[in-house]
Tab-separated table of C-alpha atoms in Angstrom:
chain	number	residue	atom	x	y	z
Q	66	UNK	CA	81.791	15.614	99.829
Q	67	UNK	CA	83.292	16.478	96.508
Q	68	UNK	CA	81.911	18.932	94.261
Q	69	UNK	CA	81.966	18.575	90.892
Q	70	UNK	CA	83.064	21.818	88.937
Q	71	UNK	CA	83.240	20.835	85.318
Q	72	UNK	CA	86.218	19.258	83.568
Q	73	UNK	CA	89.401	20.165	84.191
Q	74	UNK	CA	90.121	21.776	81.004
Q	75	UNK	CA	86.896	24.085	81.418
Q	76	UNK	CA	88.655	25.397	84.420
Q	77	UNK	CA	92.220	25.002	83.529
Q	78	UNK	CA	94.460	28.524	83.642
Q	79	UNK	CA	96.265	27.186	80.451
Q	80	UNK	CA	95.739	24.818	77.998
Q	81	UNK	CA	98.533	22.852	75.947
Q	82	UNK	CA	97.285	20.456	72.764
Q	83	UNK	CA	99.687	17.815	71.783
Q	84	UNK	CA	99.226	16.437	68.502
Q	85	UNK	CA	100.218	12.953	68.409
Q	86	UNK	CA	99.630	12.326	64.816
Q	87	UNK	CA	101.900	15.151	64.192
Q	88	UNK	CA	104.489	13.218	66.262
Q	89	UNK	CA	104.299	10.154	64.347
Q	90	UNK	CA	104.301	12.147	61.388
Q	91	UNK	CA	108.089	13.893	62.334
Q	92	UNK	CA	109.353	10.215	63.408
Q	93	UNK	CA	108.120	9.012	59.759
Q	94	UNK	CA	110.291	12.442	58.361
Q	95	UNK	CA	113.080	12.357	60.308
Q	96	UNK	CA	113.578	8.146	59.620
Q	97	UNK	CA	112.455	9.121	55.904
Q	98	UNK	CA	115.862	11.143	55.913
Q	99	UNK	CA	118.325	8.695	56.500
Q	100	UNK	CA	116.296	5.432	54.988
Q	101	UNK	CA	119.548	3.178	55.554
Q	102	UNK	CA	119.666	3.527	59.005
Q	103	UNK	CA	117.597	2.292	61.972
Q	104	UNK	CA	115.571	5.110	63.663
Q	105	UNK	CA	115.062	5.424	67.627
Q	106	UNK	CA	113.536	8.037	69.529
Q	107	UNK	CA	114.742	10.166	72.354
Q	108	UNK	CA	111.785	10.483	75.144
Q	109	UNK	CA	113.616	11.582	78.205
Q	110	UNK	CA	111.937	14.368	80.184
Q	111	UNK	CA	108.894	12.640	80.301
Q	112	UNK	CA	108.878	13.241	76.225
Q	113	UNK	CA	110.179	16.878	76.506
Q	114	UNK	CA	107.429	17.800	78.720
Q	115	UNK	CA	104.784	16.314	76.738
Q	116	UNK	CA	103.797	13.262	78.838
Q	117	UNK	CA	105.687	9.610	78.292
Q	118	UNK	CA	102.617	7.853	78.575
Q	119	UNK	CA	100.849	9.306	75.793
Q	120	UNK	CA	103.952	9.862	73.342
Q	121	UNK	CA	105.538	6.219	74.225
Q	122	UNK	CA	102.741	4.286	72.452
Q	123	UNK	CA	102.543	6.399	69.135
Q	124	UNK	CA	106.440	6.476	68.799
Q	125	UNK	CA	106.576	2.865	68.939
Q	126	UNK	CA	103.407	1.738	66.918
Q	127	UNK	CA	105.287	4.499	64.205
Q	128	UNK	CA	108.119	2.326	64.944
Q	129	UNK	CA	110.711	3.917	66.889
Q	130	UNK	CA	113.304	1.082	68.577
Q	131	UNK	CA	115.493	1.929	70.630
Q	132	UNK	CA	114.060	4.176	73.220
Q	133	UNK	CA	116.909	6.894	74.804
Q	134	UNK	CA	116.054	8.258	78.312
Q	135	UNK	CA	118.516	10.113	80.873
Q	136	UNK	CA	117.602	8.147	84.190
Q	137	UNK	CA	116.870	4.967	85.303
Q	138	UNK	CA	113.231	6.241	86.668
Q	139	UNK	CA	112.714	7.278	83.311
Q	140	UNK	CA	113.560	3.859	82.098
Q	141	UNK	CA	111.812	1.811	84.668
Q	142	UNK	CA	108.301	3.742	83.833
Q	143	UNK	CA	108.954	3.853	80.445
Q	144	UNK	CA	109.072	0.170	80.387
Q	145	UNK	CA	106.153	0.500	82.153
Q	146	UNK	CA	104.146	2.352	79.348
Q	147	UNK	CA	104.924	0.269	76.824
Q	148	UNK	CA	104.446	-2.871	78.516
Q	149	UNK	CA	101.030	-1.707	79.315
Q	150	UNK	CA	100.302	-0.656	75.239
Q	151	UNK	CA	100.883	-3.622	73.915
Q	152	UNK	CA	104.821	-2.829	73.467
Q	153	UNK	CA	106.646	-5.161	75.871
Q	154	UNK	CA	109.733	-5.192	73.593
Q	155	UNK	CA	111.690	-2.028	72.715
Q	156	UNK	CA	115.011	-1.483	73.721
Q	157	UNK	CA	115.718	1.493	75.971
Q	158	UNK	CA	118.939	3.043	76.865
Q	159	UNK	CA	119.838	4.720	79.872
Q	160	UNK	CA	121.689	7.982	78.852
Q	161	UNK	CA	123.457	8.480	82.535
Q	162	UNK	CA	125.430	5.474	82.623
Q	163	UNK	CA	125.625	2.777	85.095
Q	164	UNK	CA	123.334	3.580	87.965
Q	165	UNK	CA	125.471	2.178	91.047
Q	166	UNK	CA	123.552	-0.133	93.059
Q	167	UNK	CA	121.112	-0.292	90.767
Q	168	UNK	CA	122.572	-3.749	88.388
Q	169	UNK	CA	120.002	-6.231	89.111
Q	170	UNK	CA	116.689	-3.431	88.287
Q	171	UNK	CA	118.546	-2.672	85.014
Q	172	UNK	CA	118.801	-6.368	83.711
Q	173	UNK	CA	115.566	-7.419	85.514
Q	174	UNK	CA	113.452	-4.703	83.128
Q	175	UNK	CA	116.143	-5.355	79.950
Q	176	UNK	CA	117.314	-2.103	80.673
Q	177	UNK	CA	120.616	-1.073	78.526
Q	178	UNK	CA	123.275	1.000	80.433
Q	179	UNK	CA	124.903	3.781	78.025
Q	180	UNK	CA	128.656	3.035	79.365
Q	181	UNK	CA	130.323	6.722	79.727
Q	182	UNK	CA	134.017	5.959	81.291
Q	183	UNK	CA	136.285	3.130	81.804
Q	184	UNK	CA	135.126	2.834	85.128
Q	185	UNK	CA	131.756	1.456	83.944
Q	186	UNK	CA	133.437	-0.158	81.293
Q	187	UNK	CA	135.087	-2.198	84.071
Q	188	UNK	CA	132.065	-2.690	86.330
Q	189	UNK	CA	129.839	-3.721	83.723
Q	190	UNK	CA	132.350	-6.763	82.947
Q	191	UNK	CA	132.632	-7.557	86.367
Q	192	UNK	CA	129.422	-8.116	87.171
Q	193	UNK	CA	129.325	-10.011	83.638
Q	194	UNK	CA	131.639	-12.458	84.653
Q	195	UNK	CA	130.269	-12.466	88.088
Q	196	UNK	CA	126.733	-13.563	86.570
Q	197	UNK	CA	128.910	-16.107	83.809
Q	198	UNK	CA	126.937	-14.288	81.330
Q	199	UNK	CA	127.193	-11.617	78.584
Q	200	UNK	CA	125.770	-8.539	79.334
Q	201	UNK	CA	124.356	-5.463	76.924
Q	202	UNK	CA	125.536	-1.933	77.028
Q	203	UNK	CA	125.914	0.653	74.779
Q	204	UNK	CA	129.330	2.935	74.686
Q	205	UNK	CA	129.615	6.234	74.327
Q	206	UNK	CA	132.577	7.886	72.963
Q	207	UNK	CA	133.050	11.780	73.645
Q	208	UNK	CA	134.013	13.202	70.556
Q	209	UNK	CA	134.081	16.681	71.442
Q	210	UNK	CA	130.996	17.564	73.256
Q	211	UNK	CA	132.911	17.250	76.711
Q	212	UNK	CA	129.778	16.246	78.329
Q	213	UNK	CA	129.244	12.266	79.285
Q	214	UNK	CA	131.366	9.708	77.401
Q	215	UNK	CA	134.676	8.181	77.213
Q	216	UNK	CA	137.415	10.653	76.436
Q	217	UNK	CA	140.328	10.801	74.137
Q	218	UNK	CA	142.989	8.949	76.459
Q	219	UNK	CA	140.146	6.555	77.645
Q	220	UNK	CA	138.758	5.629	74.088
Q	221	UNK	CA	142.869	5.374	72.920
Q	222	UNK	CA	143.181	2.575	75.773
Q	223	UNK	CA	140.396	0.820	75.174
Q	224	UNK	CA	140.717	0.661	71.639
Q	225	UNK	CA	144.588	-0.987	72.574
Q	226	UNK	CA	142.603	-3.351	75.498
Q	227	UNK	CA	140.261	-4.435	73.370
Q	228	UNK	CA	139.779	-7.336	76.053
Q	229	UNK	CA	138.457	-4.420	78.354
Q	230	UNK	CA	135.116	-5.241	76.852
Q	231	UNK	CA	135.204	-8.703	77.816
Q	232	UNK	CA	131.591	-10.350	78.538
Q	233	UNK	CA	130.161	-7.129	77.818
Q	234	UNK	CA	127.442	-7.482	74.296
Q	235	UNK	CA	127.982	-4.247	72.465
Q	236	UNK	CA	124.929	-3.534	71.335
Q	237	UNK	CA	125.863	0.122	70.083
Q	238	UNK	CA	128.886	2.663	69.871
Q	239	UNK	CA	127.292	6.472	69.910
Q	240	UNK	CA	128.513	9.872	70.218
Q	241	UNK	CA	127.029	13.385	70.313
Q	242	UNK	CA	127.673	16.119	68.560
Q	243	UNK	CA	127.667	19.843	69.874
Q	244	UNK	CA	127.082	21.722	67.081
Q	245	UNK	CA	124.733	19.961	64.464
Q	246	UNK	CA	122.190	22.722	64.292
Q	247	UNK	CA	124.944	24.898	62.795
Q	248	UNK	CA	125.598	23.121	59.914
Q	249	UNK	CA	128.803	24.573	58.501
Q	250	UNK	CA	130.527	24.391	61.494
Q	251	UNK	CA	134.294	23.151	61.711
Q	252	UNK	CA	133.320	20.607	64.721
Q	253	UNK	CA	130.762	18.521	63.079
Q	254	UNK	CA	133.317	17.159	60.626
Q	255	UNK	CA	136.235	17.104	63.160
Q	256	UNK	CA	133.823	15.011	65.307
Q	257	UNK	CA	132.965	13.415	62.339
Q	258	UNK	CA	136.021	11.784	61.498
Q	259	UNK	CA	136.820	11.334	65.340
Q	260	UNK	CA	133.939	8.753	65.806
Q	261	UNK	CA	134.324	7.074	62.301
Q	262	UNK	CA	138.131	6.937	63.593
Q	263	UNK	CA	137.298	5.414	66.891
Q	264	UNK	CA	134.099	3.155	65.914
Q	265	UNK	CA	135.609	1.344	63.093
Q	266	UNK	CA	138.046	-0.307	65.986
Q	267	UNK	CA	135.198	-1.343	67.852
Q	268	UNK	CA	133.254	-4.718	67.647
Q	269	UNK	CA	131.570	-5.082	64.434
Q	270	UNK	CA	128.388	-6.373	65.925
Q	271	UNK	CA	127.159	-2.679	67.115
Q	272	UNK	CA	125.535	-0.453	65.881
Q	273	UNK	CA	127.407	3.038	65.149
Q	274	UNK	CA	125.070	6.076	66.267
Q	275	UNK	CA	126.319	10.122	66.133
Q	276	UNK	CA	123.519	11.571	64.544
Q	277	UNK	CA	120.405	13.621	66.975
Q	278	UNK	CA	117.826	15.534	65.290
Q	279	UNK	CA	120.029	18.477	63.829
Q	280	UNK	CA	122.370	15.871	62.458
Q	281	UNK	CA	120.234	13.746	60.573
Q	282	UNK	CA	119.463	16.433	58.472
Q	283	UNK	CA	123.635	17.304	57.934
Q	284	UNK	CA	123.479	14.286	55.433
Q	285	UNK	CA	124.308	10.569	54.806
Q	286	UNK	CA	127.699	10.686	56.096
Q	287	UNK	CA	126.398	11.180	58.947
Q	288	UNK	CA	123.728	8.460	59.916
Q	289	UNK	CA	125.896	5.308	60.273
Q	290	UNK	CA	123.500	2.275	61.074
Q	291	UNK	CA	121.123	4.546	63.805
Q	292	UNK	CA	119.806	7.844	64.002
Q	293	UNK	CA	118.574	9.372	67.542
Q	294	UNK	CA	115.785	12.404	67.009
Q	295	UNK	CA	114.973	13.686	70.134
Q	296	UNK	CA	113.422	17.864	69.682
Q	297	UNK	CA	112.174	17.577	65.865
Q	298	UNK	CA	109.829	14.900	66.844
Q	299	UNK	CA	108.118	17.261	68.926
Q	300	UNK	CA	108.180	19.688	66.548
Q	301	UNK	CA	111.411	21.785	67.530
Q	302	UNK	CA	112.969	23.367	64.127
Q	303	UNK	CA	116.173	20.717	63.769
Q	304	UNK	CA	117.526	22.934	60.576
Q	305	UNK	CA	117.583	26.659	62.231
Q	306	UNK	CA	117.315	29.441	59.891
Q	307	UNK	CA	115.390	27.084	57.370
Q	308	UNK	CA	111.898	26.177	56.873
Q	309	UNK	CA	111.297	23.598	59.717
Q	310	UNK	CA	110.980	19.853	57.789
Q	311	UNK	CA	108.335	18.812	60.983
Q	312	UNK	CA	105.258	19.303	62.037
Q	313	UNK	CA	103.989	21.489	64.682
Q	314	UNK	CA	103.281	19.581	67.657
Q	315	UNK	CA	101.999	21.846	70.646
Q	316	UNK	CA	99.493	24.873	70.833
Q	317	UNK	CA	99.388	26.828	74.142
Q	318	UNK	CA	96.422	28.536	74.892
Q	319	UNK	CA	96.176	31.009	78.093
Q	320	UNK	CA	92.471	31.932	79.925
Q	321	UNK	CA	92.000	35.543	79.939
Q	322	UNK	CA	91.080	36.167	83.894
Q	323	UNK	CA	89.991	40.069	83.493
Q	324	UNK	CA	90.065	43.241	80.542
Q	325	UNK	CA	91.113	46.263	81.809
Q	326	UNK	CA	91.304	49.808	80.285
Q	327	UNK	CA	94.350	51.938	81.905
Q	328	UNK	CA	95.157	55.831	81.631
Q	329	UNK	CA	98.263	57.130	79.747
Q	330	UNK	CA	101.563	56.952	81.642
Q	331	UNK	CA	100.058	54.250	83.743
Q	332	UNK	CA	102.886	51.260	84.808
Q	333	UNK	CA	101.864	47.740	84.057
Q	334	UNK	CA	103.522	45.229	85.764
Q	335	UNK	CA	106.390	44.642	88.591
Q	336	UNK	CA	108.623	47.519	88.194
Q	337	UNK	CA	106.436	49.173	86.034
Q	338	UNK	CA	108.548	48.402	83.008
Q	339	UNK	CA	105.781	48.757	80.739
Q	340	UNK	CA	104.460	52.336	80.741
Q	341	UNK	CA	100.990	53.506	78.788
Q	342	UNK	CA	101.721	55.899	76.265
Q	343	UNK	CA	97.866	56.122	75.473
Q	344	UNK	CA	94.780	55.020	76.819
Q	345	UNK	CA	95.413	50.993	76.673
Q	346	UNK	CA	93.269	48.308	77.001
Q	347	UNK	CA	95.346	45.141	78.926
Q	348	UNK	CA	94.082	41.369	78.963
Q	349	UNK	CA	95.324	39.492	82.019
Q	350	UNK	CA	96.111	35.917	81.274
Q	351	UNK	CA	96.278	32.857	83.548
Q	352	UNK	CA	99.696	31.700	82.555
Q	353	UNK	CA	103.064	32.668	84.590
Q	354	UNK	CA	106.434	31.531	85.181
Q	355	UNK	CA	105.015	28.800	87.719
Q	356	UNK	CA	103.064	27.523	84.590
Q	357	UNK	CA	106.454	27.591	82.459
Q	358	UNK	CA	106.101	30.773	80.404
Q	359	UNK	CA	109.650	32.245	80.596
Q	360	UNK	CA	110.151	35.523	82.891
Q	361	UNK	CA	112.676	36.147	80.267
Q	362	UNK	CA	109.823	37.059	77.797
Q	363	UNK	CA	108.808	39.981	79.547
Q	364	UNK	CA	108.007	42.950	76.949
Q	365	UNK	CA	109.618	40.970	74.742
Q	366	UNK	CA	107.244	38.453	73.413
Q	367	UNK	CA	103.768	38.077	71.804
Q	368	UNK	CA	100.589	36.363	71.482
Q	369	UNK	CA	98.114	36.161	69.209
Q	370	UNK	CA	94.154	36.918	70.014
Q	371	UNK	CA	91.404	35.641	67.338
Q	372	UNK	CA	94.161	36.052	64.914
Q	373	UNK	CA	95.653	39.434	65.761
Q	374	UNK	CA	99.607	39.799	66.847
Q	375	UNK	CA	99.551	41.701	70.678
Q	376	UNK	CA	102.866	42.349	72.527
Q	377	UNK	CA	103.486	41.236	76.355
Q	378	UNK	CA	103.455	43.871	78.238
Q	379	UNK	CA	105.496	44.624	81.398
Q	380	UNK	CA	106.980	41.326	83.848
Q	381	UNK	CA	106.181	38.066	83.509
Q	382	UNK	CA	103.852	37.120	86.977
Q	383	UNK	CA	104.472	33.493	88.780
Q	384	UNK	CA	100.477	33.286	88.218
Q	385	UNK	CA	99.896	35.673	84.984
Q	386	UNK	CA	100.948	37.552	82.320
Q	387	UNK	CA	99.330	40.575	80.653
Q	388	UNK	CA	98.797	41.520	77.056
Q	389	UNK	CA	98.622	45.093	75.273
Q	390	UNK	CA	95.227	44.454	72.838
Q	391	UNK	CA	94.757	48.378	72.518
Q	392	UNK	CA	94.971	47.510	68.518
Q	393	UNK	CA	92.812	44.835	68.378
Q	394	UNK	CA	88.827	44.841	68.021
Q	395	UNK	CA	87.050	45.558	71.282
Q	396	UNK	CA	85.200	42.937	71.726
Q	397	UNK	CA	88.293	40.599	72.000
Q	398	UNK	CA	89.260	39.005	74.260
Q	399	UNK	CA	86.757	38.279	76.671
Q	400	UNK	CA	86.908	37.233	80.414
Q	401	UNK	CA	87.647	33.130	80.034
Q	402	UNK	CA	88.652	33.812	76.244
Q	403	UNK	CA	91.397	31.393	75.565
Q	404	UNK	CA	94.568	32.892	73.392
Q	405	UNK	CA	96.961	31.599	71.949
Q	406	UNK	CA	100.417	31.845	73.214
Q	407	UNK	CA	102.309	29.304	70.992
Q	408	UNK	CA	100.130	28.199	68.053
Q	409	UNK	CA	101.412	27.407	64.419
Q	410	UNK	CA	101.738	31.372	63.430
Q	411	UNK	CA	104.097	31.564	66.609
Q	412	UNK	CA	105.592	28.635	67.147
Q	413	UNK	CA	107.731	26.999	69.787
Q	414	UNK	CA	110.923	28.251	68.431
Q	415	UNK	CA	109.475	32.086	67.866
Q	416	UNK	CA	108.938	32.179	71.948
Q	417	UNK	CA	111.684	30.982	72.668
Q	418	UNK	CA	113.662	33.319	70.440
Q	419	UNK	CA	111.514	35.827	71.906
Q	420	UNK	CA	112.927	34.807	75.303
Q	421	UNK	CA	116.324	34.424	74.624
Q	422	UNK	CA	116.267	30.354	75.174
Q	423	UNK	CA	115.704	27.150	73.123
Q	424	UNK	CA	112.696	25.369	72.374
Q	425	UNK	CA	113.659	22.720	74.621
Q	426	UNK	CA	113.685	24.736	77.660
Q	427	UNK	CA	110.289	25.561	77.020
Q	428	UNK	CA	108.518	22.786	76.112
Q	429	UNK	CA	109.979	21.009	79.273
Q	430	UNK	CA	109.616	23.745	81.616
Q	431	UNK	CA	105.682	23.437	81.167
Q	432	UNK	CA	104.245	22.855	84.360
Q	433	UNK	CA	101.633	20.815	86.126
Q	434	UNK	CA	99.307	23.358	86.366
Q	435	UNK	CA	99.176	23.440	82.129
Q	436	UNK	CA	96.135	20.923	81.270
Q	437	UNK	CA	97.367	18.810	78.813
Q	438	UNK	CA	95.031	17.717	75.860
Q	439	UNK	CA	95.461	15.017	73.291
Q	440	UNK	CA	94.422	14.940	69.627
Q	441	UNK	CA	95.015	11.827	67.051
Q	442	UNK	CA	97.541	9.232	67.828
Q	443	UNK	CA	95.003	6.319	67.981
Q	444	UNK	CA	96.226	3.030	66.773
């Protein structure tokens, strides 16, 4: 017989809030910044880690088209989403390439393949004049990230074979660039000028795409006819070093499991690399590295309890991590207190600073233990 034991998020170790007005309010930013160009949304990951089937919907009633995921799985139950909102329609792209095998699911679901090498190139027309039809597919050039996409000697020949791309409907020509979030770097305007190089030889019909988040915000130049924000729309800063231009999207909240007062010189921790130098009070938390929370922040990051700044102290657990609150009130926290550790004073980006990784580690490192818990986004 099943016992009921409250709801899950009375019970849950860690809690993470998603705000999906917030979301739709960074796609209406982010598409506000380059109003002449068409506006998609990146959603791989399962949405960063922030659950497809909840973000899907609000990106698309906001207006988002195309879609960009990494895998065909992605794809197939993103389609799936949508279909199921209301939002049979939207294009999606499928970042990987050309699945082998896998033709006949990608055309069945009006999948688009993101063509990365010749070798798709060639496949894709094969099996277009196999099926005496035109087929879609996007094409990506590599203009320096050295990562997925055509290289130098393969974009040079195809831009001589031009007849390489024969029953194959170009629907866009996109690149990447590696180094948008530094904005006076030498490589965005060498990449720059390699796409605009490379895409003005390409059929007119498609649509020209280099910029992600960090580069819609390097300016005009750099938007051609279709922007692709992936991390600013879930609130990642996309202009380091500056005031973030989006919203806040997530709050993570741990459950304090016990309060404990320790004597001076007392370890804390594996390894004992946080040592008492007084009489300290220490909050356990129910979040660990199983739950997400980077090992790498060990005595390194912070939280926040009913508005006061404490320090982690000593290794990150796989089940827990512990806080010094010596210098906060004592009557905070309390046993199945929640605190906050990533809320809008100490934001995604300040942990993972903290940690020594990105925010998009983080956010899709967040495990299935996390209870995740929606606000806004109704339509």
């Amino acid at each position: 017989m099943m016992v009921e034991s409250g709801p899950p998020a009375a019970r849950a170790g860690a809690i993470l809030h998603v705000d999906l007005d917030a979301i739709a309010a960074n796609f209406h930013r982010v598409a506000g910044e380059a109003p002449g160009a068409a506006c998609g949304a990146a959603i791989k990951a399962n949405a960063y880690g922030l659950g497809v089937d909840r973000v899907a919907p609000v990106l698309a009633r906001a207006g988002a088209d195309p879609f960009f995921v990494a895998t065909l799985d992605e794809a197939l139950a993103l389609r799936h989403v949508l279909t199921e909102a209301g939002y049979p329609h939207p294009r999606i792209q499928v970042l990987n390439g050309l699945p082998p095998g896998d033709h006949d699911i990608l055309l069945a679901h009006g999948l688009t393949p993101v063509l990365n090498s010749l070798a798709e190139v060639e496949r894709w027309r094969q099996l277009a004049h196999a099926r005496g039809e035109a087929l879609p597919a996007a094409l990506h050039l590599d203009t320096g990230m050295s990562r997925l996409g055509l290289p130098d000697d393969e974009t040079t020949r195809l831009v001589r074979e031009p007849e390489r791309l024969n029953g194959i409907a170009l629907t866009a020509v996109m690149s990447h660039l590696a180094c948008a979030d530094h904005p006076d770097h030498a490589e965005n305007t060498a990449q720059l000028a390699r796409f605009r190089k490379a895409a003005q030889r390409m059929p007119a019909a498609a649509e020209r795409s280099l910029a992600n988040s960090s580069g819609i915000f390097l300016g005009a130049a750099y938007h051609f006819d279709l922007v692709r924000p992936g991390a600013a729309l879930y609130g990642i800063n996309p202009t380091p070093g500056r005031p973030s231009p989006v919203h806040p999207v997530v709050r993570l909240q741990g459950r304090v499991l016990q309060v404990r007062q320790i004597d001076r010189y007392r370890g804390v921790g594996y390894g004992s690399t946080y040592r008492a130098d007084r009489t300290t009070r220490l909050a356990t938390v129910a979040v660990g590295y199983a739950d997400g929370y980077p090992l790498a922040a060990s005595n390194r990051a912070h939280a926040v309890v009913a508005g006061h700044r404490v320090p982690v102290a000593g290794r990150i657990s796989m089940d827990s991590l512990i806080l010094d609150v010596s210098g906060i009130p004592a009557d905070e926290p309390l046993p199945g207190q929640l605190v906050d550790l990533i809320d809008p004073t100490h934001d995604v980006d300040a942990l993972a600073d903290e940690a020594g990784t990105i925010g998009y580690e983080l956010l899709t490192q967040l495990g299935e233990r996390v209870h995740r818990s929606y606000h806004g986004g109704d339509g």
